Amino acid sequence: MFSGGLPYTHMNFIMRHMMKKIVEGKPGSMDTDTSRDYVYTEWDGVRRFAEDFAAQLEPAAS
């Protein structure tokens, strides 16, 4: 499972308000400043996972 983001600036007023309320109720350090977007994905980890997964799909050399 990978983290995503909170694209507040791409949401309408109601969605921003709902997401802010959801985030406020969660433990951790998620941000609630709705004037900007947040990205929580750790892209190096995603790349490593994809490379490891792809390596497992390659047939073993005989």
PDB file of N, CA and C in Angstrom:
ATOM      1  N   MET A   1       0.845  -1.158   0.000  1.00  0.00           N
ATOM      2  CA  MET A   1       0.000   0.000   0.000  1.00  0.00           C
ATOM      3  C   MET A   1       0.902   1.236   0.000  1.00  0.00           C
ATOM      4  N   PHE A   2       0.540   2.214  -0.807  1.00  0.00           N
ATOM      5  CA  PHE A   2       1.328   3.434  -0.910  1.00  0.00           C
ATOM      6  C   PHE A   2       0.508   4.626  -0.458  1.00  0.00           C
ATOM      7  N   SER A   3       1.194   5.588   0.118  1.00  0.00           N
ATOM      8  CA  SER A   3       0.531   6.851   0.468  1.00  0.00           C
ATOM      9  C   SER A   3       0.219   7.616  -0.799  1.00  0.00           C
ATOM     10  N   GLY A   4      -0.709   8.505  -0.711  1.00  0.00           N
ATOM     11  CA  GLY A   4      -1.088   9.323  -1.855  1.00  0.00           C
ATOM     12  C   GLY A   4      -0.841  10.779  -1.581  1.00  0.00           C
ATOM     13  N   GLY A   5      -1.894  11.548  -1.595  1.00  0.00           N
ATOM     14  CA  GLY A   5      -1.762  12.971  -1.354  1.00  0.00           C
ATOM     15  C   GLY A   5      -3.110  13.595  -1.055  1.00  0.00           C
ATOM     16  N   LEU A   6      -3.076  14.848  -0.772  1.00  0.00           N
ATOM     17  CA  LEU A   6      -4.293  15.628  -0.567  1.00  0.00           C
ATOM     18  C   LEU A   6      -4.253  16.821  -1.519  1.00  0.00           C
ATOM     19  N   PRO A   7      -4.904  16.690  -2.667  1.00  0.00           N
ATOM     20  CA  PRO A   7      -4.904  17.793  -3.638  1.00  0.00           C
ATOM     21  C   PRO A   7      -6.021  18.795  -3.352  1.00  0.00           C
ATOM     22  N   TYR A   8      -5.911  19.470  -2.213  1.00  0.00           N
ATOM     23  CA  TYR A   8      -6.955  20.405  -1.785  1.00  0.00           C
ATOM     24  C   TYR A   8      -7.324  21.426  -2.862  1.00  0.00           C
ATOM     25  N   THR A   9      -6.332  21.938  -3.583  1.00  0.00           N
ATOM     26  CA  THR A   9      -6.621  23.007  -4.553  1.00  0.00           C
ATOM     27  C   THR A   9      -7.408  22.513  -5.754  1.00  0.00           C
ATOM     28  N   HIS A  10      -7.553  21.205  -5.888  1.00  0.00           N
ATOM     29  CA  HIS A  10      -8.322  20.644  -7.007  1.00  0.00           C
ATOM     30  C   HIS A  10      -9.707  20.205  -6.567  1.00  0.00           C
ATOM     31  N   MET A  11     -10.052  20.479  -5.317  1.00  0.00           N
ATOM     32  CA  MET A  11     -11.346  20.073  -4.769  1.00  0.00           C
ATOM     33  C   MET A  11     -12.275  21.282  -4.657  1.00  0.00           C
ATOM     34  N   ASN A  12     -13.581  21.007  -4.752  1.00  0.00           N
ATOM     35  CA  ASN A  12     -14.538  22.085  -4.520  1.00  0.00           C
ATOM     36  C   ASN A  12     -14.655  22.330  -3.012  1.00  0.00           C
ATOM     37  N   PHE A  13     -15.365  23.376  -2.629  1.00  0.00           N
ATOM     38  CA  PHE A  13     -15.451  23.786  -1.230  1.00  0.00           C
ATOM     39  C   PHE A  13     -15.939  22.656  -0.326  1.00  0.00           C
ATOM     40  N   ILE A  14     -16.982  21.970  -0.732  1.00  0.00           N
ATOM     41  CA  ILE A  14     -17.552  20.910   0.106  1.00  0.00           C
ATOM     42  C   ILE A  14     -16.563  19.766   0.287  1.00  0.00           C
ATOM     43  N   MET A  15     -15.925  19.339  -0.787  1.00  0.00           N
ATOM     44  CA  MET A  15     -14.949  18.244  -0.700  1.00  0.00           C
ATOM     45  C   MET A  15     -13.757  18.651   0.173  1.00  0.00           C
ATOM     46  N   ARG A  16     -13.251  19.887   0.007  1.00  0.00           N
ATOM     47  CA  ARG A  16     -12.155  20.369   0.858  1.00  0.00           C
ATOM     48  C   ARG A  16     -12.542  20.306   2.329  1.00  0.00           C
ATOM     49  N   HIS A  17     -13.744  20.780   2.640  1.00  0.00           N
ATOM     50  CA  HIS A  17     -14.227  20.787   4.021  1.00  0.00           C
ATOM     51  C   HIS A  17     -14.334  19.355   4.559  1.00  0.00           C
ATOM     52  N   MET A  18     -14.896  18.452   3.766  1.00  0.00           N
ATOM     53  CA  MET A  18     -15.030  17.055   4.197  1.00  0.00           C
ATOM     54  C   MET A  18     -13.673  16.413   4.428  1.00  0.00           C
ATOM     55  N   MET A  19     -12.743  16.604   3.502  1.00  0.00           N
ATOM     56  CA  MET A  19     -11.416  15.998   3.636  1.00  0.00           C
ATOM     57  C   MET A  19     -10.671  16.577   4.838  1.00  0.00           C
ATOM     58  N   LYS A  20     -10.808  17.867   5.066  1.00  0.00           N
ATOM     59  CA  LYS A  20     -10.152  18.492   6.222  1.00  0.00           C
ATOM     60  C   LYS A  20     -10.680  17.882   7.520  1.00  0.00           C
ATOM     61  N   LYS A  21     -11.988  17.678   7.614  1.00  0.00           N
ATOM     62  CA  LYS A  21     -12.580  17.075   8.808  1.00  0.00           C
ATOM     63  C   LYS A  21     -12.104  15.633   8.987  1.00  0.00           C
ATOM     64  N   ILE A  22     -11.992  14.878   7.902  1.00  0.00           N
ATOM     65  CA  ILE A  22     -11.502  13.504   7.974  1.00  0.00           C
ATOM     66  C   ILE A  22     -10.058  13.487   8.459  1.00  0.00           C
ATOM     67  N   VAL A  23      -9.233  14.354   7.894  1.00  0.00           N
ATOM     68  CA  VAL A  23      -7.812  14.412   8.244  1.00  0.00           C
ATOM     69  C   VAL A  23      -7.623  14.828   9.702  1.00  0.00           C
ATOM     70  N   GLU A  24      -8.420  15.788  10.162  1.00  0.00           N
ATOM     71  CA  GLU A  24      -8.300  16.241  11.554  1.00  0.00           C
ATOM     72  C   GLU A  24      -8.566  15.113  12.536  1.00  0.00           C
ATOM     73  N   GLY A  25      -9.384  14.140  12.163  1.00  0.00           N
ATOM     74  CA  GLY A  25      -9.720  13.046  13.054  1.00  0.00           C
ATOM     75  C   GLY A  25      -8.746  11.887  13.022  1.00  0.00           C
ATOM     76  N   LYS A  26      -7.735  11.956  12.183  1.00  0.00           N
ATOM     77  CA  LYS A  26      -6.766  10.858  12.039  1.00  0.00           C
ATOM     78  C   LYS A  26      -5.514  11.131  12.851  1.00  0.00           C
ATOM     79  N   PRO A  27      -4.921  10.072  13.421  1.00  0.00           N
ATOM     80  CA  PRO A  27      -3.646  10.254  14.120  1.00  0.00           C
ATOM     81  C   PRO A  27      -2.522  10.525  13.119  1.00  0.00           C
ATOM     82  N   GLY A  28      -1.477  11.141  13.564  1.00  0.00           N
ATOM     83  CA  GLY A  28      -0.342  11.421  12.684  1.00  0.00           C
ATOM     84  C   GLY A  28      -0.241  12.895  12.367  1.00  0.00           C
ATOM     85  N   SER A  29       0.523  13.202  11.336  1.00  0.00           N
ATOM     86  CA  SER A  29       0.807  14.598  11.028  1.00  0.00           C
ATOM     87  C   SER A  29       0.310  14.986   9.644  1.00  0.00           C
ATOM     88  N   MET A  30      -0.936  14.658   9.320  1.00  0.00           N
ATOM     89  CA  MET A  30      -1.480  15.064   8.031  1.00  0.00           C
ATOM     90  C   MET A  30      -1.845  16.536   8.112  1.00  0.00           C
ATOM     91  N   ASP A  31      -1.702  17.211   6.997  1.00  0.00           N
ATOM     92  CA  ASP A  31      -1.862  18.662   6.974  1.00  0.00           C
ATOM     93  C   ASP A  31      -3.294  19.079   6.645  1.00  0.00           C
ATOM     94  N   THR A  32      -3.700  20.209   7.193  1.00  0.00           N
ATOM     95  CA  THR A  32      -5.064  20.692   6.978  1.00  0.00           C
ATOM     96  C   THR A  32      -5.128  22.091   6.376  1.00  0.00           C
ATOM     97  N   ASP A  33      -4.008  22.629   5.925  1.00  0.00           N
ATOM     98  CA  ASP A  33      -4.019  23.928   5.237  1.00  0.00           C
ATOM     99  C   ASP A  33      -4.565  23.688   3.836  1.00  0.00           C
ATOM    100  N   THR A  34      -5.811  24.066   3.613  1.00  0.00           N
ATOM    101  CA  THR A  34      -6.464  23.757   2.343  1.00  0.00           C
ATOM    102  C   THR A  34      -6.080  24.699   1.203  1.00  0.00           C
ATOM    103  N   SER A  35      -5.161  25.618   1.448  1.00  0.00           N
ATOM    104  CA  SER A  35      -4.735  26.526   0.383  1.00  0.00           C
ATOM    105  C   SER A  35      -3.627  25.922  -0.468  1.00  0.00           C
ATOM    106  N   ARG A  36      -3.186  24.714  -0.128  1.00  0.00           N
ATOM    107  CA  ARG A  36      -2.125  24.064  -0.916  1.00  0.00           C
ATOM    108  C   ARG A  36      -2.362  22.572  -0.986  1.00  0.00           C
ATOM    109  N   ASP A  37      -1.608  21.900  -1.860  1.00  0.00           N
ATOM    110  CA  ASP A  37      -1.690  20.449  -2.034  1.00  0.00           C
ATOM    111  C   ASP A  37      -0.563  19.773  -1.263  1.00  0.00           C
ATOM    112  N   TYR A  38      -0.769  18.511  -0.922  1.00  0.00           N
ATOM    113  CA  TYR A  38       0.235  17.734  -0.196  1.00  0.00           C
ATOM    114  C   TYR A  38       0.444  16.401  -0.901  1.00  0.00           C
ATOM    115  N   VAL A  39       1.702  16.000  -1.014  1.00  0.00           N
ATOM    116  CA  VAL A  39       2.054  14.706  -1.590  1.00  0.00           C
ATOM    117  C   VAL A  39       2.770  13.917  -0.506  1.00  0.00           C
ATOM    118  N   TYR A  40       2.262  12.725  -0.218  1.00  0.00           N
ATOM    119  CA  TYR A  40       2.841  11.879   0.817  1.00  0.00           C
ATOM    120  C   TYR A  40       3.534  10.645   0.245  1.00  0.00           C
ATOM    121  N   THR A  41       3.518  10.493  -1.055  1.00  0.00           N
ATOM    122  CA  THR A  41       4.115   9.326  -1.692  1.00  0.00           C
ATOM    123  C   THR A  41       5.627   9.390  -1.602  1.00  0.00           C
ATOM    124  N   GLU A  42       6.227   8.294  -1.186  1.00  0.00           N
ATOM    125  CA  GLU A  42       7.684   8.167  -1.119  1.00  0.00           C
ATOM    126  C   GLU A  42       8.100   7.456  -2.408  1.00  0.00           C
ATOM    127  N   TRP A  43       8.415   8.261  -3.436  1.00  0.00           N
ATOM    128  CA  TRP A  43       8.591   7.738  -4.791  1.00  0.00           C
ATOM    129  C   TRP A  43       9.754   6.772  -4.926  1.00  0.00           C
ATOM    130  N   ASP A  44      10.826   6.936  -4.163  1.00  0.00           N
ATOM    131  CA  ASP A  44      11.931   5.980  -4.223  1.00  0.00           C
ATOM    132  C   ASP A  44      11.472   4.603  -3.753  1.00  0.00           C
ATOM    133  N   GLY A  45      10.630   4.563  -2.745  1.00  0.00           N
ATOM    134  CA  GLY A  45      10.082   3.298  -2.258  1.00  0.00           C
ATOM    135  C   GLY A  45       9.187   2.636  -3.291  1.00  0.00           C
ATOM    136  N   VAL A  46       8.389   3.435  -4.005  1.00  0.00           N
ATOM    137  CA  VAL A  46       7.535   2.901  -5.064  1.00  0.00           C
ATOM    138  C   VAL A  46       8.405   2.307  -6.173  1.00  0.00           C
ATOM    139  N   ARG A  47       9.468   3.021  -6.540  1.00  0.00           N
ATOM    140  CA  ARG A  47      10.372   2.524  -7.588  1.00  0.00           C
ATOM    141  C   ARG A  47      11.006   1.214  -7.171  1.00  0.00           C
ATOM    142  N   ARG A  48      11.521   1.144  -5.932  1.00  0.00           N
ATOM    143  CA  ARG A  48      12.144  -0.096  -5.449  1.00  0.00           C
ATOM    144  C   ARG A  48      11.151  -1.254  -5.456  1.00  0.00           C
ATOM    145  N   PHE A  49       9.938  -1.000  -5.012  1.00  0.00           N
ATOM    146  CA  PHE A  49       8.914  -2.040  -5.015  1.00  0.00           C
ATOM    147  C   PHE A  49       8.665  -2.535  -6.440  1.00  0.00           C
ATOM    148  N   ALA A  50       8.503  -1.608  -7.387  1.00  0.00           N
ATOM    149  CA  ALA A  50       8.229  -1.981  -8.773  1.00  0.00           C
ATOM    150  C   ALA A  50       9.380  -2.782  -9.368  1.00  0.00           C
ATOM    151  N   GLU A  51      10.610  -2.379  -9.086  1.00  0.00           N
ATOM    152  CA  GLU A  51      11.763  -3.112  -9.596  1.00  0.00           C
ATOM    153  C   GLU A  51      11.832  -4.517  -9.004  1.00  0.00           C
ATOM    154  N   ASP A  52      11.615  -4.641  -7.703  1.00  0.00           N
ATOM    155  CA  ASP A  52      11.636  -5.957  -7.051  1.00  0.00           C
ATOM    156  C   ASP A  52      10.514  -6.845  -7.574  1.00  0.00           C
ATOM    157  N   PHE A  53       9.343  -6.265  -7.746  1.00  0.00           N
ATOM    158  CA  PHE A  53       8.201  -7.018  -8.252  1.00  0.00           C
ATOM    159  C   PHE A  53       8.467  -7.494  -9.675  1.00  0.00           C
ATOM    160  N   ALA A  54       8.976  -6.622 -10.525  1.00  0.00           N
ATOM    161  CA  ALA A  54       9.276  -6.982 -11.909  1.00  0.00           C
ATOM    162  C   ALA A  54      10.349  -8.063 -11.974  1.00  0.00           C
ATOM    163  N   ALA A  55      11.329  -8.004 -11.087  1.00  0.00           N
ATOM    164  CA  ALA A  55      12.394  -9.021 -11.068  1.00  0.00           C
ATOM    165  C   ALA A  55      11.820 -10.390 -10.736  1.00  0.00           C
ATOM    166  N   GLN A  56      10.790 -10.441  -9.914  1.00  0.00           N
ATOM    167  CA  GLN A  56      10.173 -11.708  -9.563  1.00  0.00           C
ATOM    168  C   GLN A  56       9.386 -12.296 -10.723  1.00  0.00           C
ATOM    169  N   LEU A  57       8.963 -11.479 -11.677  1.00  0.00           N
ATOM    170  CA  LEU A  57       8.195 -11.932 -12.813  1.00  0.00           C
ATOM    171  C   LEU A  57       9.078 -12.486 -13.916  1.00  0.00           C
ATOM    172  N   GLU A  58      10.336 -12.114 -13.935  1.00  0.00           N
ATOM    173  CA  GLU A  58      11.251 -12.586 -14.970  1.00  0.00           C
ATOM    174  C   GLU A  58      11.517 -14.069 -14.762  1.00  0.00           C
ATOM    175  N   PRO A  59      11.488 -14.846 -15.856  1.00  0.00           N
ATOM    176  CA  PRO A  59      11.785 -16.275 -15.696  1.00  0.00           C
ATOM    177  C   PRO A  59      13.238 -16.480 -15.281  1.00  0.00           C
ATOM    178  N   ALA A  60      13.450 -17.504 -14.474  1.00  0.00           N
ATOM    179  CA  ALA A  60      14.813 -17.811 -14.020  1.00  0.00           C
ATOM    180  C   ALA A  60      15.645 -18.302 -15.190  1.00  0.00           C
ATOM    181  N   ALA A  61      16.892 -17.895 -15.233  1.00  0.00           N
ATOM    182  CA  ALA A  61      17.795 -18.331 -16.306  1.00  0.00           C
ATOM    183  C   ALA A  61      18.119 -19.808 -16.103  1.00  0.00           C
ATOM    184  N   SER A  62      18.157 -20.585 -17.197  1.00  0.00           N
ATOM    185  CA  SER A  62      18.451 -22.022 -17.082  1.00  0.00           C
ATOM    186  C   SER A  62      19.931 -22.291 -17.150  1.00  0.00           C
TER     187      SER A  62
END
